[in-house]
């Protein structure tokens, strides 16, 4: 294992109001009370469950993140949540540019970049999501697509700030479909993203930044994916909604650390 610490992150999407979240977290803590210091664990519940999650997890090593934020600090943006509010609520991570937000809510490379800057200025670590569609992979443009997304997301992010950024590679065709990128496909893209970071910043930064894989990761395939040199953790949707499967993935990461 490299010096990079695994990050196992659960993206709950639009699942888990406060009551359900409490149940899920209780299940997680009873399945996995002790977490090795060598693995970072994060849960990203919906906004309305963040307060409950932070309160419930205050004496645990599990961290809490949000699934989105607005890039302005406050103002007339009905329905939006700012980084100031997230920081005040106890979040230290936020997902940015998830493909579902790009597809259904008009998120684009420009808003992703603005949101990443805003998160960093509030000391919230952005988990920037990138990934190609099936069509783009079939047309063999996936490296260009991901390269473009990475460059635009990280525009004007400084050498010191970049170390707080996490990248999540999530091929759209593997999200929620049960179909996973093969370990070789994941490794190939992760190594490519790391090389892009080296070109944009430097080798040292590239070897320090964490790149997570997301897309149907589950206990049955986590070991082979997490064993890849450049895979530093997982962004897990479906399998993070069950305490047993999420805790099993955490145990696999601990074993590989
Ligand atoms: P999945 O979702 O694990 O259900 O495929 C991953 C994600 O969208 O972050």
Short mmCIF file of C-alpha atoms and ligand atoms in Angstrom, two decimals:
data_model
loop_
_atom_site.label_atom_id
_atom_site.label_comp_id
_atom_site.label_asym_id
_atom_site.label_seq_id
_atom_site.Cartn_x
_atom_site.Cartn_y
_atom_site.Cartn_z
CA UNK A 1 0.00 0.00 0.00
CA UNK A 2 1.28 3.45 -0.86
CA UNK A 3 1.38 6.26 1.69
CA UNK A 4 -2.10 7.27 0.51
CA UNK A 5 -4.74 6.31 3.02
CA UNK A 6 -7.88 4.60 1.75
CA UNK A 7 -11.06 6.66 1.82
CA UNK A 8 -14.26 4.63 1.84
CA UNK A 9 -17.15 6.99 1.17
CA UNK A 10 -20.87 6.26 1.13
CA UNK A 11 -23.01 8.32 -1.22
CA UNK A 12 -26.54 7.80 0.05
CA UNK A 13 -28.08 9.86 -2.77
CA UNK A 14 -31.75 10.67 -2.06
CA UNK A 15 -32.12 7.95 0.56
CA UNK A 16 -32.29 8.18 4.31
CA UNK A 17 -34.26 10.87 6.12
CA UNK A 18 -33.26 11.46 9.74
CA UNK A 19 -34.99 8.34 11.12
CA UNK A 20 -33.67 6.00 8.47
CA UNK A 21 -30.24 7.60 8.73
CA UNK A 22 -30.16 6.95 12.48
CA UNK A 23 -31.04 3.32 11.88
CA UNK A 24 -28.43 2.90 9.18
CA UNK A 25 -25.70 4.54 11.25
CA UNK A 26 -26.62 2.47 14.26
CA UNK A 27 -26.36 -0.65 12.12
CA UNK A 28 -23.01 0.52 10.79
CA UNK A 29 -21.61 1.16 14.23
CA UNK A 30 -22.74 -2.16 15.55
CA UNK A 31 -21.34 -3.97 12.50
CA UNK A 32 -18.12 -1.97 12.60
CA UNK A 33 -17.45 -0.31 15.90
CA UNK A 34 -13.68 -0.07 15.55
CA UNK A 35 -12.23 1.40 12.40
CA UNK A 36 -8.51 1.13 11.73
CA UNK A 37 -6.65 4.44 11.83
CA UNK A 38 -5.32 3.56 8.42
CA UNK A 39 -8.70 3.89 6.69
CA UNK A 40 -10.83 7.02 6.43
CA UNK A 41 -14.58 6.48 6.38
CA UNK A 42 -17.12 9.01 5.19
CA UNK A 43 -20.90 9.01 4.88
CA UNK A 44 -22.77 11.52 2.71
CA UNK A 45 -26.46 11.55 3.68
CA UNK A 46 -29.06 13.95 2.29
CA UNK A 47 -28.96 17.52 3.68
CA UNK A 48 -31.82 17.00 6.15
CA UNK A 49 -29.99 14.11 7.80
CA UNK A 50 -26.60 15.81 8.13
CA UNK A 51 -27.26 17.30 11.56
CA UNK A 52 -28.44 13.98 12.90
CA UNK A 53 -25.46 12.16 11.39
CA UNK A 54 -22.93 14.63 12.79
CA UNK A 55 -24.51 14.37 16.23
CA UNK A 56 -24.74 10.60 16.12
CA UNK A 57 -21.15 10.17 14.90
CA UNK A 58 -19.47 12.82 17.06
CA UNK A 59 -17.64 10.18 19.11
CA UNK A 60 -16.77 7.95 16.14
CA UNK A 61 -14.08 8.07 13.45
CA UNK A 62 -16.68 8.22 10.70
CA UNK A 63 -16.78 11.59 8.96
CA UNK A 64 -19.80 13.30 7.47
CA UNK A 65 -20.06 14.98 4.08
CA UNK A 66 -22.75 16.55 1.91
CA UNK A 67 -23.73 15.62 -1.63
CA UNK A 68 -23.73 19.12 -3.08
CA UNK A 69 -23.39 22.82 -2.21
CA UNK A 70 -23.99 26.20 -3.80
CA UNK A 71 -20.95 28.27 -4.70
CA UNK A 72 -22.29 31.49 -3.14
CA UNK A 73 -22.14 32.00 0.62
CA UNK A 74 -25.71 33.20 1.08
CA UNK A 75 -28.44 35.12 -0.69
CA UNK A 76 -31.53 34.69 -2.83
CA UNK A 77 -30.97 31.12 -4.01
CA UNK A 78 -34.13 29.33 -2.99
CA UNK A 79 -33.58 25.70 -2.16
CA UNK A 80 -29.80 25.90 -2.07
CA UNK A 81 -27.28 25.18 0.73
CA UNK A 82 -24.00 27.03 1.14
CA UNK A 83 -20.53 25.94 2.23
CA UNK A 84 -20.84 28.17 5.31
CA UNK A 85 -23.91 26.19 6.34
CA UNK A 86 -22.22 22.87 5.69
CA UNK A 87 -19.16 23.86 7.70
CA UNK A 88 -21.38 25.05 10.53
CA UNK A 89 -23.23 21.72 10.43
CA UNK A 90 -20.01 19.78 10.90
CA UNK A 91 -19.36 18.55 7.35
CA UNK A 92 -15.76 18.26 6.27
CA UNK A 93 -16.30 16.76 2.82
CA UNK A 94 -18.67 17.50 -0.05
CA UNK A 95 -19.34 15.63 -3.29
CA UNK A 96 -19.11 17.88 -6.32
CA UNK A 97 -20.17 17.22 -9.90
CA UNK A 98 -21.67 13.78 -9.43
CA UNK A 99 -22.84 12.52 -12.84
CA UNK A 100 -26.46 12.53 -11.64
CA UNK A 101 -26.13 16.23 -10.87
CA UNK A 102 -24.50 16.85 -14.24
CA UNK A 103 -27.23 14.87 -16.00
CA UNK A 104 -30.37 16.03 -14.17
CA UNK A 105 -29.53 19.36 -12.51
CA UNK A 106 -27.48 21.28 -15.04
CA UNK A 107 -24.16 20.88 -13.25
CA UNK A 108 -21.29 21.58 -15.61
CA UNK A 109 -17.52 21.94 -15.53
CA UNK A 110 -17.80 25.63 -14.72
CA UNK A 111 -20.11 25.17 -11.70
CA UNK A 112 -18.00 22.21 -10.55
CA UNK A 113 -14.93 24.44 -10.54
CA UNK A 114 -16.71 27.26 -8.69
CA UNK A 115 -18.05 24.83 -6.10
CA UNK A 116 -14.61 23.27 -5.59
CA UNK A 117 -13.13 26.73 -4.92
CA UNK A 118 -15.93 27.57 -2.50
CA UNK A 119 -15.60 24.30 -0.60
CA UNK A 120 -11.83 24.70 -0.27
CA UNK A 121 -12.16 28.25 1.01
CA UNK A 122 -14.37 26.89 3.80
CA UNK A 123 -11.97 24.05 4.61
CA UNK A 124 -14.36 21.44 3.26
CA UNK A 125 -12.62 18.82 1.14
CA UNK A 126 -14.24 18.52 -2.29
CA UNK A 127 -14.72 15.05 -3.76
CA UNK A 128 -14.77 15.96 -7.44
CA UNK A 129 -16.55 13.37 -9.57
CA UNK A 130 -15.57 12.68 -13.16
CA UNK A 131 -16.36 9.89 -15.59
CA UNK A 132 -17.43 9.06 -19.12
CA UNK A 133 -20.69 7.74 -20.54
CA UNK A 134 -20.99 4.39 -22.25
CA UNK A 135 -21.23 6.11 -25.60
CA UNK A 136 -18.01 8.03 -24.96
CA UNK A 137 -16.23 4.82 -23.96
CA UNK A 138 -17.49 3.03 -27.06
CA UNK A 139 -16.24 5.89 -29.20
CA UNK A 140 -12.91 5.64 -27.40
CA UNK A 141 -13.05 9.26 -26.21
CA UNK A 142 -13.10 8.41 -22.49
CA UNK A 143 -9.56 9.62 -21.79
CA UNK A 144 -10.22 12.95 -23.50
CA UNK A 145 -13.52 13.39 -21.67
CA UNK A 146 -12.02 12.67 -18.26
CA UNK A 147 -8.93 14.76 -18.94
CA UNK A 148 -11.13 17.71 -19.86
CA UNK A 149 -13.32 17.29 -16.77
CA UNK A 150 -10.29 17.09 -14.48
CA UNK A 151 -8.57 20.14 -15.99
CA UNK A 152 -11.71 22.27 -15.86
CA UNK A 153 -12.67 21.17 -12.35
CA UNK A 154 -9.25 22.05 -11.01
CA UNK A 155 -8.75 25.34 -12.84
CA UNK A 156 -6.97 27.91 -10.63
CA UNK A 157 -6.85 25.58 -7.65
CA UNK A 158 -3.49 26.30 -6.05
CA UNK A 159 -0.63 23.95 -5.24
CA UNK A 160 -1.48 24.07 -1.56
CA UNK A 161 -5.24 23.64 -2.01
CA UNK A 162 -5.04 20.68 -4.37
CA UNK A 163 -3.83 18.40 -1.59
CA UNK A 164 -7.26 18.65 0.03
CA UNK A 165 -9.06 17.62 -3.15
CA UNK A 166 -10.21 14.04 -3.70
CA UNK A 167 -11.04 12.85 -7.21
CA UNK A 168 -13.68 10.18 -7.77
CA UNK A 169 -13.62 8.36 -11.09
CA UNK A 170 -17.13 7.10 -11.75
CA UNK A 171 -17.79 5.71 -15.21
CA UNK A 172 -21.46 6.57 -15.76
CA UNK A 173 -22.17 3.18 -17.29
CA UNK A 174 -21.17 1.50 -14.03
CA UNK A 175 -23.26 3.64 -11.66
CA UNK A 176 -26.20 1.79 -10.17
CA UNK A 177 -26.14 -0.68 -13.05
CA UNK A 178 -24.48 -3.60 -11.31
CA UNK A 179 -21.85 -3.42 -14.03
CA UNK A 180 -18.40 -2.51 -12.70
CA UNK A 181 -15.33 -1.31 -14.52
CA UNK A 182 -12.87 -4.18 -14.54
CA UNK A 183 -9.94 -3.72 -12.17
CA UNK A 184 -7.76 -3.16 -15.27
CA UNK A 185 -10.09 -0.49 -16.66
CA UNK A 186 -10.20 1.26 -13.28
CA UNK A 187 -6.42 1.11 -12.84
CA UNK A 188 -5.83 2.39 -16.37
CA UNK A 189 -8.03 5.44 -15.84
CA UNK A 190 -6.78 6.13 -12.33
CA UNK A 191 -3.16 6.06 -13.53
CA UNK A 192 -4.17 8.37 -16.37
CA UNK A 193 -5.80 10.84 -13.95
CA UNK A 194 -2.72 10.74 -11.73
CA UNK A 195 -0.53 11.53 -14.73
CA UNK A 196 -2.82 14.47 -15.56
CA UNK A 197 -2.39 15.77 -11.99
CA UNK A 198 1.39 15.40 -12.33
CA UNK A 199 1.29 17.48 -15.51
CA UNK A 200 -0.96 20.13 -13.95
CA UNK A 201 0.92 20.27 -10.63
CA UNK A 202 3.90 18.00 -9.96
CA UNK A 203 4.83 14.39 -9.24
CA UNK A 204 4.72 14.81 -5.50
CA UNK A 205 1.16 16.14 -5.61
CA UNK A 206 0.13 13.43 -8.03
CA UNK A 207 1.41 10.72 -5.73
CA UNK A 208 -0.35 12.26 -2.71
CA UNK A 209 -3.81 12.92 -4.17
CA UNK A 210 -6.49 10.32 -3.56
CA UNK A 211 -8.44 8.93 -6.49
CA UNK A 212 -11.54 6.91 -5.59
CA UNK A 213 -13.39 4.48 -7.81
CA UNK A 214 -17.20 4.60 -7.94
CA UNK A 215 -19.71 2.51 -9.84
CA UNK A 216 -21.31 -0.63 -8.40
CA UNK A 217 -18.55 -1.25 -5.88
CA UNK A 218 -19.68 -3.94 -3.45
CA UNK A 219 -18.11 -6.51 -1.11
CA UNK A 220 -17.77 -9.02 -3.95
CA UNK A 221 -15.62 -6.77 -6.13
CA UNK A 222 -14.09 -4.32 -3.63
CA UNK A 223 -10.93 -6.31 -3.01
CA UNK A 224 -9.88 -6.55 -6.63
CA UNK A 225 -10.66 -2.88 -7.25
CA UNK A 226 -8.99 -1.60 -4.07
CA UNK A 227 -5.91 -3.74 -4.77
CA UNK A 228 -5.10 -1.67 -7.84
CA UNK A 229 -2.08 0.59 -7.33
CA UNK A 230 -3.87 3.82 -8.15
CA UNK A 231 -7.26 3.10 -6.56
CA UNK A 232 -7.31 4.84 -3.19
CA UNK A 233 -10.80 4.04 -2.05
CA UNK A 234 -14.39 3.90 -3.17
CA UNK A 235 -17.39 6.14 -3.62
CA UNK A 236 -20.17 3.72 -2.92
CA UNK A 237 -23.85 4.24 -3.63
CA UNK A 238 -26.14 1.20 -3.34
CA UNK A 239 -23.84 -0.88 -1.14
CA UNK A 240 -23.46 1.99 1.35
CA UNK A 241 -27.17 1.80 2.18
CA UNK A 242 -26.73 -1.51 3.94
CA UNK A 243 -24.68 -1.50 7.11
CA UNK A 244 -23.33 -4.99 6.45
CA UNK A 245 -22.09 -4.42 2.93
CA UNK A 246 -20.59 -1.00 3.70
CA UNK A 247 -18.81 -2.32 6.77
CA UNK A 248 -17.53 -5.27 4.78
CA UNK A 249 -15.96 -2.93 2.24
CA UNK A 250 -14.34 -0.97 5.09
CA UNK A 251 -12.91 -4.25 6.43
CA UNK A 252 -11.50 -5.10 3.01
CA UNK A 253 -9.78 -1.70 2.88
CA UNK A 254 -8.38 -2.30 6.37
CA UNK A 255 -7.03 -5.67 5.32
CA UNK A 256 -5.31 -4.14 2.29
CA UNK A 257 -3.81 -1.22 4.26
P1 LIG B 1 -23.41 2.85 -7.06
O1 LIG B 1 -23.29 4.45 -7.03
O2 LIG B 1 -22.38 2.31 -6.10
O3 LIG B 1 -24.83 2.57 -6.62
O4 LIG B 1 -23.13 2.42 -8.46
C1 LIG B 1 -22.04 5.07 -6.95
C2 LIG B 1 -22.22 6.58 -7.05
O5 LIG B 1 -23.07 7.02 -7.84
O6 LIG B 1 -21.53 7.35 -6.36
#
